[in-house]
Coordinates of C-alpha atoms in Angstrom, one line a residue:
X221 CA 97.0 109.6 2.6
X222 CA 97.7 113.0 4.2
X223 CA 101.3 113.9 3.8
X224 CA 101.5 115.8 7.1
X225 CA 99.0 115.5 9.9
X226 CA 98.9 117.6 12.9
X227 CA 97.9 116.3 15.8
X228 CA 97.3 117.6 19.7
X229 CA 98.5 115.3 22.3
X230 CA 96.8 114.8 26.0
X231 CA 99.4 112.2 28.0
X232 CA 99.3 110.5 31.0
X233 CA 102.7 109.0 33.0
X234 CA 104.1 106.5 35.4
X235 CA 100.5 104.9 35.7
X236 CA 99.8 101.5 36.5
X237 CA 98.4 98.6 34.0
X238 CA 96.2 96.7 36.1
X239 CA 92.7 95.0 35.3
X240 CA 91.1 96.5 32.2
X241 CA 93.1 99.0 30.3
X242 CA 91.8 102.6 29.8
X243 CA 92.7 105.6 28.2
X244 CA 94.2 106.9 31.8
X245 CA 97.0 104.3 30.8
X246 CA 97.4 105.5 27.1
X247 CA 99.4 108.6 25.7
X248 CA 98.6 108.1 22.2
X249 CA 97.4 105.7 19.6
X250 CA 97.9 105.6 16.2
X251 CA 95.1 103.6 14.4
X252 CA 94.5 103.1 10.8
X253 CA 91.0 102.0 10.4
X254 CA 89.3 104.9 8.8
X255 CA 90.2 105.7 5.0
X256 CA 89.0 109.1 5.4
X257 CA 91.5 109.5 8.2
X258 CA 93.7 106.6 8.0
X259 CA 96.2 108.3 10.8
X260 CA 93.1 108.2 13.1
X261 CA 94.5 109.7 16.6
X262 CA 93.2 108.6 19.6
X263 CA 94.8 110.6 23.1
X264 CA 94.5 109.3 26.7
X265 CA 93.2 111.5 29.4
X266 CA 96.4 111.5 31.8
X267 CA 98.7 114.4 32.6
X268 CA 102.2 115.6 31.4
X269 CA 103.3 119.1 31.3
X270 CA 103.7 121.0 28.1
X271 CA 102.2 118.8 25.2
X272 CA 99.0 120.8 24.1
X273 CA 101.1 123.8 22.6
X274 CA 103.3 120.9 20.5
X275 CA 101.6 119.1 17.9
X276 CA 102.8 116.1 16.9
X277 CA 103.3 115.3 13.4
X278 CA 103.4 112.2 11.0
X279 CA 105.5 112.1 7.8
X280 CA 103.9 109.0 6.4
X281 CA 106.1 109.5 3.0
X282 CA 105.0 107.2 0.5
X283 CA 103.2 104.8 2.8
X284 CA 100.3 102.7 1.4
X285 CA 96.9 102.5 3.2
X286 CA 95.2 99.4 3.3
X287 CA 91.2 99.3 4.3
X288 CA 91.3 95.5 5.3
X289 CA 94.0 92.9 6.4
X290 CA 95.1 94.6 9.7
X291 CA 94.8 93.4 12.9
X292 CA 91.1 91.7 13.2
X293 CA 91.0 92.7 9.6
X294 CA 91.5 96.6 10.7
X295 CA 92.9 99.0 8.4
X296 CA 96.9 99.2 8.4
X297 CA 99.7 100.8 6.7
X298 CA 102.6 99.6 4.6
X299 CA 106.3 100.9 4.3
X300 CA 107.6 100.1 0.9
X301 CA 111.3 100.5 1.7
X302 CA 113.8 102.9 0.4
X303 CA 114.5 106.4 1.1
X304 CA 112.2 108.8 2.9
X305 CA 109.7 106.2 3.4
X306 CA 109.7 105.6 7.2
X307 CA 107.0 105.7 9.3
X308 CA 108.0 108.8 11.6
X309 CA 106.2 110.3 14.5
X310 CA 108.1 113.6 14.8
X311 CA 107.8 117.0 16.3
X312 CA 110.4 119.9 15.3
X313 CA 110.9 121.0 19.0
X314 CA 110.8 117.8 20.5
X315 CA 108.0 116.2 22.0
X316 CA 108.5 116.3 25.7
X317 CA 107.7 112.6 27.5
X318 CA 109.0 114.0 30.5
X319 CA 109.6 110.8 32.1
X320 CA 112.2 107.6 31.5
X321 CA 109.6 105.1 32.1
X322 CA 107.0 104.4 29.1
X323 CA 106.5 101.8 26.8
X324 CA 105.7 101.7 23.0
X325 CA 103.7 99.1 21.3
X326 CA 103.1 98.3 17.6
X327 CA 101.6 95.3 15.4
X328 CA 104.1 94.4 12.5
X329 CA 104.3 91.8 9.9
X330 CA 106.2 91.0 6.5
X331 CA 109.3 92.8 7.8
X332 CA 112.0 92.6 5.6
X333 CA 115.8 94.0 5.9
X334 CA 116.9 97.2 8.0
X335 CA 118.9 97.3 11.1
X336 CA 115.8 98.2 13.7
X337 CA 112.3 99.1 14.1
X338 CA 112.5 101.7 16.6
X339 CA 114.8 105.0 17.3
X340 CA 114.6 107.3 20.0
X341 CA 116.5 110.7 20.1
X342 CA 118.2 112.2 23.2
X343 CA 119.3 108.8 24.5
X344 CA 123.1 109.9 24.2
X345 CA 125.3 112.2 25.2
X346 CA 125.7 114.0 22.0
X347 CA 122.1 113.5 21.3
X348 CA 122.6 111.4 18.5
X349 CA 120.3 108.4 17.6
X350 CA 120.4 105.3 19.6
X351 CA 118.6 102.7 17.5
X352 CA 117.8 99.3 18.8
X353 CA 115.2 96.7 17.3
X354 CA 114.1 93.5 16.6
X355 CA 115.6 92.1 13.4
X356 CA 118.7 93.7 13.3
X357 CA 121.9 94.6 14.5
X358 CA 121.9 97.7 17.4
X359 CA 124.5 100.2 18.6
X360 CA 123.9 99.0 22.2
X361 CA 124.7 95.5 23.9
X362 CA 121.8 93.3 24.4
X363 CA 121.5 90.1 26.3
X364 CA 118.8 87.6 25.8
X365 CA 115.9 86.3 28.1
X366 CA 118.5 84.1 30.3
X367 CA 120.7 87.4 30.9
X368 CA 123.6 86.0 28.4
X369 CA 125.3 88.7 26.3
X370 CA 124.2 88.5 22.7
X371 CA 125.7 90.5 19.8
X372 CA 122.2 91.7 18.5
X373 CA 118.4 91.5 19.6
X374 CA 116.5 88.2 18.5
X375 CA 115.2 88.1 14.9
X376 CA 111.5 89.3 14.3
X377 CA 109.7 86.3 12.7
X378 CA 108.6 87.1 9.1
X379 CA 105.7 86.2 6.9
X380 CA 101.7 86.6 7.0
X381 CA 101.1 86.9 10.6
X382 CA 100.9 89.8 12.4
X383 CA 103.4 90.0 15.4
X384 CA 103.0 92.3 18.4
X385 CA 106.3 94.1 19.6
X386 CA 106.6 95.9 22.8
X387 CA 109.4 98.2 23.9
X388 CA 109.6 98.9 27.6
X389 CA 111.9 102.0 28.6
X390 CA 113.1 102.3 32.1
X391 CA 115.9 104.8 32.9
X392 CA 118.9 103.3 30.8
X393 CA 117.2 99.7 30.6
X394 CA 114.9 98.4 27.6
X395 CA 113.4 95.5 27.7
X396 CA 111.7 93.5 24.5
X397 CA 108.7 91.6 24.1
X398 CA 107.6 89.8 20.9
X399 CA 104.3 88.3 20.7
X400 CA 104.1 88.6 24.9
X401 CA 107.4 86.9 25.3
X402 CA 110.5 88.4 27.1
X403 CA 112.9 88.3 24.6
X404 CA 115.7 90.2 26.0
X405 CA 117.1 93.6 27.8
X406 CA 119.8 96.2 26.5
X407 CA 121.4 99.3 28.3
X408 CA 121.2 102.4 26.5
X409 CA 124.9 104.3 26.2
X410 CA 125.4 107.2 27.7
X411 CA 123.2 109.5 29.9
X412 CA 119.5 109.3 29.1
X413 CA 117.9 112.5 30.1
X414 CA 115.5 112.9 32.5
X415 CA 113.1 114.3 29.9
X416 CA 113.6 112.6 26.3
X417 CA 112.4 114.5 23.3
X418 CA 110.6 112.0 20.8
X419 CA 112.0 114.2 17.8
X420 CA 111.4 110.8 16.0
X421 CA 110.0 107.5 16.6
X422 CA 110.9 105.7 13.5
X423 CA 109.6 102.5 12.5
X424 CA 111.1 101.0 9.7
X425 CA 114.7 102.7 10.0
X426 CA 117.9 101.4 9.0
X427 CA 121.2 101.9 10.7
X428 CA 121.2 105.6 12.1
X429 CA 119.2 107.0 9.1
X430 CA 115.8 108.1 9.8
X431 CA 114.8 108.6 6.1
X432 CA 115.5 105.1 5.2
X433 CA 113.0 102.6 5.8
X434 CA 112.5 98.6 5.8
X435 CA 109.5 96.9 4.1
X436 CA 106.8 96.0 6.2
X437 CA 103.3 96.2 7.5
X438 CA 102.2 98.2 10.8
X439 CA 99.3 98.7 12.6
X440 CA 98.1 100.0 16.2
X441 CA 101.1 102.1 17.3
X442 CA 100.8 103.3 20.8
X443 CA 102.8 105.1 23.6
X444 CA 102.0 104.0 27.1
X445 CA 102.5 105.6 30.7
X446 CA 104.6 102.9 32.3
X447 CA 107.3 100.7 31.6
X448 CA 106.1 97.2 31.7
X449 CA 108.0 94.5 33.4
X450 CA 106.2 91.2 32.8
X451 CA 104.9 88.9 29.9
X452 CA 101.4 89.3 31.6
X453 CA 101.7 92.9 31.2
X454 CA 102.9 92.7 27.4
X455 CA 99.9 90.4 26.5
X456 CA 97.2 92.3 28.4
X457 CA 98.7 95.7 26.6
X458 CA 98.9 94.2 23.1
X459 CA 95.3 92.9 23.4
X460 CA 93.8 96.2 24.7
X461 CA 95.9 98.3 21.8
X462 CA 92.6 98.4 19.7
X463 CA 90.6 101.4 20.7
X464 CA 87.4 99.6 20.8
X465 CA 89.0 97.7 23.7
X466 CA 90.1 100.5 25.7
X467 CA 87.6 101.6 28.6
X468 CA 86.9 105.1 28.3
X469 CA 88.4 107.5 31.2
X470 CA 86.0 108.5 34.2
X471 CA 85.9 112.2 33.6
X472 CA 85.2 112.5 37.2
X473 CA 88.0 110.8 38.5
X474 CA 91.3 112.1 39.4
X475 CA 94.3 111.9 36.7
X476 CA 96.4 108.4 37.7
X477 CA 99.3 109.2 39.1
X478 CA 99.7 113.0 38.4
X479 CA 103.2 113.9 37.2
X480 CA 105.6 114.4 39.8
X481 CA 109.7 115.2 39.7
X482 CA 111.6 115.7 42.5
X483 CA 115.4 116.9 42.2
X484 CA 117.5 116.1 45.4
X485 CA 121.0 117.5 44.0
X486 CA 122.8 114.3 44.4
X487 CA 123.9 115.2 40.9
X488 CA 123.1 118.0 38.4
X489 CA 122.3 115.6 35.1
X490 CA 119.0 117.4 34.4
X491 CA 120.0 120.9 35.2
X492 CA 122.3 123.5 33.4
X493 CA 125.0 126.0 34.9
X494 CA 124.6 129.7 34.0
X495 CA 126.6 133.0 34.7
X496 CA 125.5 136.5 33.8
X497 CA 128.3 138.4 35.0
X498 CA 128.1 142.0 33.8
X499 CA 130.8 143.0 31.2
X500 CA 132.2 145.7 33.5
X501 CA 132.8 143.7 36.4
X502 CA 136.7 144.1 36.9
X503 CA 136.6 140.4 37.8
X504 CA 134.2 138.1 36.0
X505 CA 135.3 135.1 37.1
X506 CA 133.2 133.0 34.8
X507 CA 134.1 129.6 36.6
X508 CA 130.7 128.2 37.7
X509 CA 130.3 128.4 41.4
X510 CA 127.6 126.2 41.5
X511 CA 128.2 122.8 43.0
X512 CA 126.3 120.2 44.8
X513 CA 127.7 119.3 48.7
X514 CA 126.3 116.4 50.7
X515 CA 123.0 116.4 48.6
X516 CA 122.4 120.0 48.3
X517 CA 123.0 122.7 45.9
X518 CA 125.3 125.2 46.9
X519 CA 125.4 128.7 44.9
X520 CA 128.0 131.5 45.9
X521 CA 128.7 134.9 45.2
X522 CA 131.8 137.1 46.3
X523 CA 131.5 140.4 48.1
X524 CA 132.0 143.7 46.0
X525 CA 130.9 142.1 42.6
X526 CA 128.2 141.9 40.4
X527 CA 128.3 138.1 40.5
X528 CA 124.7 136.4 39.1
X529 CA 125.0 132.7 39.3
X530 CA 122.1 130.3 38.1
X531 CA 121.2 126.6 37.6
X532 CA 118.4 125.9 35.3
X533 CA 116.4 122.7 34.1
X534 CA 117.9 122.0 30.8
X535 CA 114.2 121.6 29.5
X536 CA 111.5 124.1 29.2
X537 CA 108.3 122.2 29.3
X538 CA 106.9 123.1 32.9
X539 CA 103.4 124.8 32.7
X540 CA 100.8 124.6 35.1
X541 CA 101.3 123.0 38.3
X542 CA 103.2 123.3 41.7
X543 CA 106.8 124.3 41.9
X544 CA 108.4 123.8 45.1
X545 CA 111.9 124.9 46.4
X546 CA 113.4 123.9 49.7
X547 CA 116.1 126.6 50.4
X548 CA 118.2 128.0 53.0
X549 CA 118.5 131.6 53.3
X550 CA 121.7 132.9 54.9
X551 CA 122.4 135.9 57.0
X552 CA 123.1 138.4 54.5
X553 CA 125.2 141.6 55.3
X554 CA 122.4 144.7 55.8
X555 CA 121.2 146.2 52.6
X556 CA 123.6 144.4 50.8
X557 CA 122.6 143.5 47.0
X558 CA 122.8 140.1 47.4
X559 CA 119.3 138.3 46.0
X560 CA 118.3 134.4 46.7
X561 CA 116.1 133.5 43.9
X562 CA 113.5 130.6 43.1
X563 CA 111.9 131.2 40.1
X564 CA 110.6 130.0 36.7
X565 CA 111.0 131.6 33.3
X566 CA 110.1 131.5 29.6
X567 CA 111.2 134.7 28.4
X568 CA 111.8 138.5 29.7
X569 CA 108.2 139.2 29.3
X570 CA 106.7 135.9 30.9
X571 CA 108.8 135.4 34.3
X572 CA 107.5 134.6 37.8
X573 CA 109.9 135.0 40.6
X574 CA 110.8 134.8 44.3
X575 CA 113.6 137.1 44.8
X576 CA 114.8 137.2 48.5
X577 CA 117.4 139.1 49.9
X578 CA 118.3 142.1 52.8
X579 CA 116.5 144.9 50.8
X580 CA 117.0 148.5 50.9
X581 CA 116.9 150.3 54.1
X582 CA 113.9 152.6 52.9
X583 CA 112.3 149.2 52.0
X584 CA 113.3 147.8 55.5
X585 CA 112.0 150.6 57.2
X586 CA 108.6 150.4 55.5
X587 CA 107.9 146.8 56.3
X588 CA 109.6 147.1 59.8
X589 CA 112.3 144.5 59.5
X590 CA 114.5 143.3 62.3
X591 CA 117.7 142.1 62.2
X592 CA 117.2 138.4 61.0
X593 CA 114.4 139.5 58.4
X594 CA 115.1 139.4 55.0
X595 CA 112.7 140.8 52.0
X596 CA 111.1 138.7 49.7
X597 CA 109.8 140.0 46.3
X598 CA 106.9 138.0 44.8
X599 CA 107.1 139.1 41.0
X600 CA 105.5 138.7 38.0
X601 CA 107.7 140.5 35.2
X602 CA 105.2 141.5 32.8
X603 CA 101.6 140.8 31.8
X604 CA 101.1 142.1 34.2
X605 CA 103.9 143.6 36.3
X606 CA 103.4 142.9 40.0
X607 CA 106.0 142.8 43.2
X608 CA 104.7 142.2 46.4
X609 CA 107.3 142.9 49.1
X610 CA 106.9 140.6 52.6
X611 CA 109.2 139.6 55.2
X612 CA 110.9 136.2 55.9
X613 CA 113.2 135.1 58.5
X614 CA 117.0 133.9 57.9
X615 CA 117.2 129.9 57.9
X616 CA 115.4 127.0 56.0
X617 CA 112.2 127.6 54.2
X618 CA 110.1 126.2 51.3
X619 CA 108.5 128.4 48.7
X620 CA 106.0 127.3 46.4
X621 CA 104.2 128.9 43.3
X622 CA 101.1 127.1 42.1
X623 CA 99.9 127.7 38.3
X624 CA 96.5 126.9 37.4
X625 CA 94.4 128.1 34.2
X626 CA 91.7 130.3 34.8
X627 CA 89.6 131.2 31.5
X628 CA 92.8 130.3 29.4
X629 CA 95.3 131.8 31.1
X630 CA 97.4 131.2 34.4
X631 CA 96.8 132.4 37.7
X632 CA 99.6 132.2 40.1
X633 CA 99.8 131.9 43.8
X634 CA 103.2 132.5 46.0
X635 CA 103.4 130.4 49.2
X636 CA 105.9 130.7 51.7
X637 CA 106.1 127.5 54.4
X638 CA 102.4 126.7 53.4
X639 CA 101.1 130.0 53.7
X640 CA 99.3 132.0 51.0
X641 CA 101.6 135.2 50.8
X642 CA 100.0 136.5 46.8
X643 CA 97.5 135.8 44.1
X644 CA 98.0 137.2 40.8
X645 CA 96.0 136.3 37.4
X646 CA 98.1 136.7 34.2
X647 CA 97.4 137.4 30.6
X648 CA 99.1 134.5 29.4
X649 CA 98.5 130.6 29.4
X650 CA 100.2 127.5 28.2
X651 CA 101.3 128.5 25.1
X652 CA 104.4 129.8 27.3
X653 CA 106.1 127.2 29.1
X654 CA 108.8 127.6 31.7
X655 CA 112.5 126.6 32.7
X656 CA 113.0 126.3 36.5
X657 CA 115.8 127.9 38.0
X658 CA 117.7 128.4 41.3
X659 CA 120.1 131.3 41.4
X660 CA 121.9 133.6 43.8
X661 CA 122.6 137.1 42.4
X662 CA 123.8 140.5 43.2
X663 CA 121.1 142.7 41.7
X664 CA 120.9 146.4 42.5
X665 CA 117.2 146.5 43.2
X666 CA 117.6 144.0 46.1
X667 CA 120.1 146.4 48.3
X668 CA 121.6 149.9 48.8
X669 CA 125.4 148.7 48.0
X670 CA 127.5 145.7 46.7
X671 CA 127.8 143.2 49.3
X672 CA 130.5 143.3 51.9
X673 CA 131.0 139.5 52.4
X674 CA 130.8 136.5 50.5
X675 CA 127.3 134.7 50.5
X676 CA 126.3 131.2 49.4
X677 CA 122.6 129.7 49.6
X678 CA 121.6 126.3 49.7
X679 CA 118.9 124.4 48.0
X680 CA 117.8 121.0 49.4
X681 CA 115.6 119.9 46.9
X682 CA 113.3 121.2 44.0
X683 CA 110.0 119.5 43.2
X684 CA 107.2 120.0 40.3
X685 CA 104.1 118.7 40.6
X686 CA 102.0 118.9 37.3
X687 CA 98.2 119.5 37.3
X688 CA 95.7 120.9 34.9

């Protein structure tokens, strides 16, 4: 059996389980039916951002492969117990799931010892391990199927018969199903992030140590794009987990529930603050001046300074798709250097922007700007560099960028209030994923002088719609 297998993933998210299951509901399935490639990998056909460039790796340790004896007498693998022998599905950079709505299923038998069957990274504030499982203690508080508090999850039946296990995760709530029966719930401690990263799914971990293994047999390990809620769904999911029982996705059909995320700024859990004041600013004022007010994000900069204040998503996982900002452009002092930004960033050579400010006098004259006009720069910072300039009024606006792939590279379109303003083919593609930014900065190129007034811009919401 290979010690390391690199796999590419195609994902689906937030779909519905109804009727016959197809690969549209499947994120991935690890099957063990072929002696040549016992970790046979079957990818779903749905969509999720930034997965193609993140290979999945399987670290099987000293797992034993058995050609027969699995579910329906298929192949299966056995963990023999001990250090370094847990079945791990791992990505060194973290595998973005980009949803807190998913299910994990597998078949297991002859389970002996160990504290948990499943471990997810990223489920606590400090990104430590949160471990839960059937057959051992848990770091979280369980309630049984009647809703009564329980010190630990239910024990997994031991013996020669295959047992089906489904973990359903929605936000911070985990539901456990064993053999199609709901066996209880637990609440994940801490703040489960919007985009949990599967640094490891360890089947057969003990305690908090991902390198320790129980002794058990495993078959048909799958990740699904829905947090199931009923026993009927659990039974349907486990009965269809074999690849020959999954209907192929219709290639002409649109993706099922294409991934969509909206941030309304009622809280900032998914966002990080950033100040980038220049070192020679006489009053750098490093405290963040980005706050939420009445369900809006407010970013403030001071007059006469070089303040640069920003918020950005905590995860750099966004690729093709529609990026949308609903923002308020205040009346700025004429030719002051304040810029309101809506942009996506990988690095300084791979950055796409809306930068909106008063503009220089020369730029305003060239464009014929009136008193209530601002200059919007629509920019690709490199590969190639382009920066078109047009006018927009003060007030509320929706600005959007749409990224598609043309011959393997991005093509970006800039929209303002639904109208296409600029199109540019780029020289790079999905190997470069992005953070999403909102910012207000006093930037030299956006005016002739430092601002003579304090300025605040407001963001009502940011949205992202993934598409291939």
